[in-house]
Amino acid sequence: DRMKERVDEPDTLVSLCDAKGLSDIRLEDDGSIWIGARVTLAQLAEAPVIQRFLPTLSEAAGLAASPQLRHRATIGGNLAQHTRCGYYRHKSFPCLKRGGDSCPVRAEGGVQEMAGIFGNGVCASAHPSSLAPVLGALDAEIAVRDAEHLRFVGFGDFWSDPKQGRATDTRLKNGEVIAGLRVPARDQKQHVGYAEVRQRKAFDWALVSCAVRYETSADGKITDAQVWFGSLAPAPWRAAKAEATLVGRPCSDAVAAEAAKAFLADATPLAGTTYKLQLAKVALKRALAAARERA
């Protein structure tokens, strides 16, 4: 769609061939799972190994977009996609990422409903991937390849802050592509849950998405937690204050409300995005409830 709108006018297009595991989903000897970058969301949702070992990821993939898009969209593209911001995707509007002087979303009268409420001081776009929070909570690593080398990047280190004139917020270098993902083996003691809030149930981008992974001690108190949100910032957003609030407490709706309050204390919503504060509370509560039900 960016080429149709003349936002991008490349001289050359490169098609990634099916090589070096780019389309593989496999269980490794150490119990980790490899997911190639060219694996489609439909394949991810339907793969028996994903349904067995990473059911929350299967669920998130099955909820994304529409059946037609899930059979074409890939996991690599889902993570590396540019912002869905309407100002960025239409050449007639100015945009900081396309080299403009400021972010039009932040301007008075700007369309703000889909914008972020964290990390929005320079660019107020929101990363749209609903799979990213789940992969963050699962401690996934992103495999990055150039012509000669393969390297692994920690999930939280893959994105950088928005910058004037730079369309992408990934840390990919020239000549690099996402080769795949490595998700570590999951301890059966871990609870993982996912929730998203949309305007419509189908064929819509999540207004807010949340994934939670936690472990408990024998007395039922949380000993370790990871909480990630989508559609709240230019990149997938880890809620460290929510995690700190959860640790040492039992998993309950009341504790979820406290964790959300601590996390959202640092939010900087725009006039059109204050509603996302409530949606983030709801998403965290539902994600924790789903995690309680699924070991």
CSV table of N, CA and C in Angstrom, one decimal, residues 113-216:
chain,number,residue,atom,x,y,z
A,113,GLU,N,-6.5,9.0,17.4
A,113,GLU,CA,-7.2,7.8,18.1
A,113,GLU,C,-6.3,6.6,18.1
A,114,MET,N,-5.5,6.4,17.0
A,114,MET,CA,-4.7,5.2,16.9
A,114,MET,C,-3.3,5.4,17.4
A,115,ALA,N,-3.0,6.5,18.0
A,115,ALA,CA,-1.6,6.8,18.4
A,115,ALA,C,-1.2,6.1,19.7
A,116,GLY,N,0.0,6.3,20.1
A,116,GLY,CA,0.6,5.6,21.3
A,116,GLY,C,0.5,6.6,22.5
A,117,ILE,N,0.7,6.0,23.7
A,117,ILE,CA,0.6,6.7,24.9
A,117,ILE,C,1.9,6.6,25.7
A,118,PHE,N,2.9,5.9,25.1
A,118,PHE,CA,4.3,5.8,25.7
A,118,PHE,C,5.3,6.1,24.5
A,119,GLY,N,6.4,6.7,24.9
A,119,GLY,CA,7.5,6.9,23.9
A,119,GLY,C,7.0,7.8,22.8
A,120,ASN,N,6.1,8.6,23.0
A,120,ASN,CA,5.5,9.4,21.9
A,120,ASN,C,5.9,10.9,21.9
A,121,GLY,N,7.1,11.2,22.4
A,121,GLY,CA,7.5,12.6,22.5
A,121,GLY,C,7.9,13.1,21.1
A,122,VAL,N,8.5,12.2,20.3
A,122,VAL,CA,8.9,12.6,18.9
A,122,VAL,C,7.9,12.2,17.9
A,123,CYS,N,7.5,11.0,17.9
A,123,CYS,CA,6.6,10.4,17.0
A,123,CYS,C,5.5,9.6,17.8
A,124,ALA,N,4.3,9.9,17.5
A,124,ALA,CA,3.2,9.3,18.3
A,124,ALA,C,2.6,8.0,17.7
A,125,SER,N,3.3,7.4,16.7
A,125,SER,CA,2.8,6.2,16.1
A,125,SER,C,2.7,5.1,17.1
A,126,ALA,N,2.0,4.0,16.8
A,126,ALA,CA,1.9,2.9,17.6
A,126,ALA,C,2.2,1.6,16.8
A,127,HIS,N,3.1,0.8,17.4
A,127,HIS,CA,3.5,-0.5,16.7
A,127,HIS,C,2.3,-1.4,16.6
A,128,PRO,N,1.8,-1.9,15.4
A,128,PRO,CA,0.6,-2.6,15.3
A,128,PRO,C,0.6,-4.1,15.5
A,129,SER,N,1.8,-4.7,15.7
A,129,SER,CA,1.9,-6.1,15.7
A,129,SER,C,1.2,-6.7,17.0
A,130,SER,N,0.3,-7.6,16.8
A,130,SER,CA,-0.3,-8.3,17.9
A,130,SER,C,0.5,-9.5,18.3
A,131,LEU,N,1.4,-10.0,17.5
A,131,LEU,CA,2.2,-11.1,17.8
A,131,LEU,C,3.4,-10.7,18.7
A,132,ALA,N,3.8,-9.4,18.6
A,132,ALA,CA,5.0,-9.0,19.3
A,132,ALA,C,4.9,-9.1,20.8
A,133,PRO,N,3.8,-8.7,21.4
A,133,PRO,CA,3.8,-8.8,22.9
A,133,PRO,C,3.9,-10.2,23.3
A,134,VAL,N,3.3,-11.2,22.6
A,134,VAL,CA,3.4,-12.6,23.0
A,134,VAL,C,4.9,-13.0,22.9
A,135,LEU,N,5.6,-12.7,21.8
A,135,LEU,CA,6.9,-13.1,21.6
A,135,LEU,C,7.9,-12.5,22.6
A,136,GLY,N,7.6,-11.2,23.0
A,136,GLY,CA,8.3,-10.6,24.0
A,136,GLY,C,8.2,-11.3,25.3
A,137,ALA,N,7.0,-11.6,25.7
A,137,ALA,CA,6.7,-12.3,27.0
A,137,ALA,C,7.4,-13.7,27.0
A,138,LEU,N,7.5,-14.3,25.8
A,138,LEU,CA,8.1,-15.7,25.7
A,138,LEU,C,9.6,-15.6,25.6
A,139,ASP,N,10.2,-14.4,25.7
A,139,ASP,CA,11.7,-14.2,25.6
A,139,ASP,C,12.2,-14.7,24.3
A,140,ALA,N,11.5,-14.4,23.2
A,140,ALA,CA,12.0,-14.8,21.9
A,140,ALA,C,13.2,-14.0,21.5
A,141,GLU,N,14.1,-14.6,20.7
A,141,GLU,CA,15.2,-13.9,20.1
A,141,GLU,C,15.0,-13.8,18.6
A,142,ILE,N,15.4,-12.7,18.0
A,142,ILE,CA,15.2,-12.5,16.6
A,142,ILE,C,16.5,-12.8,15.9
A,143,ALA,N,16.4,-13.7,14.9
A,143,ALA,CA,17.6,-14.0,14.1
A,143,ALA,C,17.7,-13.1,12.9
A,144,VAL,N,18.9,-12.4,12.8
A,144,VAL,CA,19.1,-11.5,11.8
A,144,VAL,C,20.3,-11.9,10.9
A,145,ARG,N,20.1,-11.9,9.6
A,145,ARG,CA,21.1,-12.4,8.7
A,145,ARG,C,21.5,-11.4,7.6
A,146,ASP,N,22.8,-11.3,7.3
A,146,ASP,CA,23.2,-10.6,6.1
A,146,ASP,C,23.8,-11.6,5.2
A,147,ALA,N,24.6,-11.2,4.2
A,147,ALA,CA,25.1,-12.1,3.2
A,147,ALA,C,26.0,-13.2,3.8
A,148,GLU,N,26.6,-12.9,4.9
A,148,GLU,CA,27.7,-13.8,5.4
A,148,GLU,C,27.4,-14.3,6.8
A,149,HIS,N,26.6,-13.6,7.7
A,149,HIS,CA,26.5,-14.0,9.1
A,149,HIS,C,25.1,-14.0,9.6
A,150,LEU,N,24.9,-14.8,10.6
A,150,LEU,CA,23.6,-14.9,11.3
A,150,LEU,C,23.9,-14.5,12.8
A,151,ARG,N,23.1,-13.6,13.3
A,151,ARG,CA,23.2,-13.2,14.7
A,151,ARG,C,21.8,-13.1,15.3
A,152,PHE,N,21.8,-13.2,16.6
A,152,PHE,CA,20.6,-13.2,17.4
A,152,PHE,C,20.5,-12.0,18.2
A,153,VAL,N,19.3,-11.3,18.2
A,153,VAL,CA,19.1,-10.1,18.9
A,153,VAL,C,18.0,-10.3,19.9
A,154,GLY,N,18.2,-9.9,21.2
A,154,GLY,CA,17.2,-10.0,22.2
A,154,GLY,C,16.0,-9.2,21.7
A,155,PHE,N,14.8,-9.7,22.1
A,155,PHE,CA,13.6,-9.1,21.5
A,155,PHE,C,13.5,-7.6,21.8
A,156,GLY,N,13.7,-7.2,23.1
A,156,GLY,CA,13.6,-5.8,23.4
A,156,GLY,C,14.7,-4.9,22.8
A,157,ASP,N,15.7,-5.5,22.2
A,157,ASP,CA,16.8,-4.7,21.6
A,157,ASP,C,16.7,-4.6,20.1
A,158,PHE,N,15.6,-5.1,19.6
A,158,PHE,CA,15.5,-5.1,18.1
A,158,PHE,C,14.9,-3.7,17.6
A,159,TRP,N,14.3,-3.0,18.4
A,159,TRP,CA,13.7,-1.7,18.0
A,159,TRP,C,14.5,-0.5,18.6
A,160,SER,N,14.4,0.6,17.9
A,160,SER,CA,15.1,1.8,18.4
A,160,SER,C,14.0,3.0,18.4
A,161,ASP,N,14.4,4.1,19.0
A,161,ASP,CA,13.4,5.2,19.1
A,161,ASP,C,13.2,5.8,17.7
A,162,PRO,N,12.1,6.4,17.5
A,162,PRO,CA,11.8,7.0,16.2
A,162,PRO,C,12.8,8.2,15.9
A,163,LYS,N,13.1,8.4,14.7
A,163,LYS,CA,14.0,9.4,14.3
A,163,LYS,C,13.6,10.1,13.0
A,164,GLN,N,13.8,11.4,12.9
A,164,GLN,CA,13.4,12.2,11.7
A,164,GLN,C,14.0,11.6,10.5
A,165,GLY,N,13.2,11.3,9.5
A,165,GLY,CA,13.7,10.8,8.2
A,165,GLY,C,14.0,9.4,8.1
A,166,ARG,N,13.7,8.6,9.2
A,166,ARG,CA,14.0,7.2,9.2
A,166,ARG,C,12.6,6.5,9.3
A,167,ALA,N,12.3,5.7,8.3
A,167,ALA,CA,10.9,5.1,8.2
A,167,ALA,C,10.8,4.0,9.2
A,168,THR,N,11.8,3.2,9.3
A,168,THR,CA,11.7,2.0,10.2
A,168,THR,C,12.2,2.3,11.6
A,169,ASP,N,11.6,1.6,12.6
A,169,ASP,CA,12.1,1.7,13.9
A,169,ASP,C,12.9,0.5,14.4
A,170,THR,N,13.2,-0.4,13.4
A,170,THR,CA,14.0,-1.6,13.8
A,170,THR,C,15.5,-1.2,13.7
A,171,ARG,N,16.3,-2.0,14.3
A,171,ARG,CA,17.8,-1.8,14.3
A,171,ARG,C,18.5,-2.6,13.2
A,172,LEU,N,17.7,-3.1,12.2
A,172,LEU,CA,18.3,-3.7,11.1
A,172,LEU,C,19.3,-2.8,10.3
A,173,LYS,N,20.4,-3.3,10.0
A,173,LYS,CA,21.4,-2.6,9.2
A,173,LYS,C,21.2,-2.8,7.7
A,174,ASN,N,21.8,-2.0,6.9
A,174,ASN,CA,21.7,-2.2,5.4
A,174,ASN,C,22.2,-3.6,5.1
A,175,GLY,N,21.4,-4.3,4.3
A,175,GLY,CA,21.8,-5.6,3.8
A,175,GLY,C,21.3,-6.7,4.8
A,176,GLU,N,20.7,-6.3,5.9
A,176,GLU,CA,20.2,-7.4,6.8
A,176,GLU,C,18.7,-7.6,6.7
A,177,VAL,N,18.3,-8.8,7.0
A,177,VAL,CA,16.9,-9.2,7.0
A,177,VAL,C,16.6,-10.1,8.2
A,178,ILE,N,15.4,-10.1,8.6
A,178,ILE,CA,15.0,-11.1,9.7
A,178,ILE,C,15.0,-12.5,9.1
A,179,ALA,N,15.7,-13.4,9.7
A,179,ALA,CA,15.8,-14.8,9.2
A,179,ALA,C,14.8,-15.6,9.9
A,180,GLY,N,14.5,-15.3,11.1
A,180,GLY,CA,13.5,-16.1,11.9
A,180,GLY,C,13.5,-15.7,13.4
A,181,LEU,N,12.9,-16.6,14.2
A,181,LEU,CA,12.8,-16.4,15.6
A,181,LEU,C,13.2,-17.7,16.3
A,182,ARG,N,13.8,-17.5,17.5
A,182,ARG,CA,14.1,-18.6,18.3
A,182,ARG,C,13.4,-18.4,19.7
A,183,VAL,N,12.4,-19.3,20.0
A,183,VAL,CA,11.7,-19.2,21.2
A,183,VAL,C,12.2,-20.2,22.2
A,184,PRO,N,12.7,-19.9,23.3
A,184,PRO,CA,13.2,-20.9,24.3
A,184,PRO,C,12.2,-21.8,24.8
A,185,ALA,N,12.6,-23.0,25.2
A,185,ALA,CA,11.7,-24.0,25.7
A,185,ALA,C,11.0,-23.4,26.9
A,186,ARG,N,9.7,-23.7,27.0
A,186,ARG,CA,8.9,-23.1,28.1
A,186,ARG,C,8.7,-24.1,29.2
A,187,ASP,N,9.1,-23.7,30.4
A,187,ASP,CA,8.8,-24.5,31.6
A,187,ASP,C,7.3,-24.7,31.8
A,188,GLN,N,6.9,-25.9,32.1
A,188,GLN,CA,5.5,-26.1,32.3
A,188,GLN,C,4.9,-25.4,33.5
A,189,LYS,N,5.8,-24.9,34.4
A,189,LYS,CA,5.3,-24.1,35.5
A,189,LYS,C,4.9,-22.7,35.1
A,190,GLN,N,5.3,-22.3,33.9
A,190,GLN,CA,5.0,-20.9,33.5
A,190,GLN,C,3.5,-20.8,33.0
A,191,HIS,N,2.9,-19.7,33.3
A,191,HIS,CA,1.6,-19.4,32.9
A,191,HIS,C,1.7,-18.3,31.8
A,192,VAL,N,1.0,-18.4,30.7
A,192,VAL,CA,1.1,-17.4,29.6
A,192,VAL,C,-0.3,-17.1,29.2
A,193,GLY,N,-0.6,-15.8,29.0
A,193,GLY,CA,-1.9,-15.4,28.6
A,193,GLY,C,-1.8,-14.2,27.7
A,194,TYR,N,-2.8,-14.0,26.8
A,194,TYR,CA,-2.9,-13.0,25.8
A,194,TYR,C,-4.3,-12.4,25.7
A,195,ALA,N,-4.4,-11.1,25.5
A,195,ALA,CA,-5.7,-10.5,25.4
A,195,ALA,C,-5.5,-9.2,24.5
A,196,GLU,N,-6.5,-8.9,23.7
A,196,GLU,CA,-6.5,-7.7,22.9
A,196,GLU,C,-7.9,-7.1,22.9
A,197,VAL,N,-7.9,-5.8,22.7
A,197,VAL,CA,-9.2,-5.1,22.6
A,197,VAL,C,-9.3,-4.4,21.2
A,198,ARG,N,-10.4,-4.7,20.5
A,198,ARG,CA,-10.6,-4.1,19.2
A,198,ARG,C,-11.9,-3.4,19.1
A,199,GLN,N,-12.1,-2.6,18.0
A,199,GLN,CA,-13.4,-2.0,17.8
A,199,GLN,C,-14.3,-3.1,17.2
A,200,ARG,N,-13.8,-4.0,16.4
A,200,ARG,CA,-14.5,-5.1,15.8
A,200,ARG,C,-13.8,-6.4,16.1
A,201,LYS,N,-14.6,-7.5,16.0
A,201,LYS,CA,-14.0,-8.8,16.4
A,201,LYS,C,-13.1,-9.3,15.2
A,202,ALA,N,-13.4,-8.9,14.0
A,202,ALA,CA,-12.7,-9.5,12.9
A,202,ALA,C,-12.1,-8.4,12.0
A,203,PHE,N,-11.0,-8.7,11.3
A,203,PHE,CA,-10.4,-7.8,10.3
A,203,PHE,C,-10.2,-6.4,10.8
A,204,ASP,N,-9.5,-6.3,12.0
A,204,ASP,CA,-9.3,-5.0,12.6
A,204,ASP,C,-8.0,-5.1,13.4
A,205,TRP,N,-7.3,-3.9,13.5
A,205,TRP,CA,-6.1,-3.8,14.3
A,205,TRP,C,-6.5,-3.7,15.7
A,206,ALA,N,-5.8,-4.3,16.6
A,206,ALA,CA,-6.0,-4.2,18.0
A,206,ALA,C,-5.8,-2.8,18.5
A,207,LEU,N,-6.7,-2.2,19.2
A,207,LEU,CA,-6.5,-0.9,19.8
A,207,LEU,C,-5.4,-1.0,20.9
A,208,VAL,N,-5.4,-2.1,21.7
A,208,VAL,CA,-4.5,-2.4,22.7
A,208,VAL,C,-4.3,-3.9,22.8
A,209,SER,N,-3.1,-4.5,22.9
A,209,SER,CA,-2.9,-5.9,23.1
A,209,SER,C,-2.0,-6.1,24.2
A,210,CYS,N,-2.1,-7.2,24.9
A,210,CYS,CA,-1.2,-7.4,26.1
A,210,CYS,C,-0.9,-8.9,26.2
A,211,ALA,N,0.3,-9.3,26.5
A,211,ALA,CA,0.7,-10.6,26.8
A,211,ALA,C,1.4,-10.7,28.1
A,212,VAL,N,1.2,-11.8,28.9
A,212,VAL,CA,1.8,-11.9,30.2
A,212,VAL,C,2.3,-13.3,30.3
A,213,ARG,N,3.5,-13.4,31.0
A,213,ARG,CA,4.1,-14.7,31.3
A,213,ARG,C,4.5,-14.6,32.8
A,214,TYR,N,4.1,-15.6,33.6
A,214,TYR,CA,4.6,-15.5,35.0
A,214,TYR,C,4.8,-16.9,35.6
A,215,GLU,N,5.5,-17.0,36.6
A,215,GLU,CA,5.7,-18.3,37.4
A,215,GLU,C,5.3,-18.0,38.8
A,216,THR,N,4.9,-19.1,39.5
A,216,THR,CA,4.5,-19.0,40.9
A,216,THR,C,5.3,-19.9,41.8
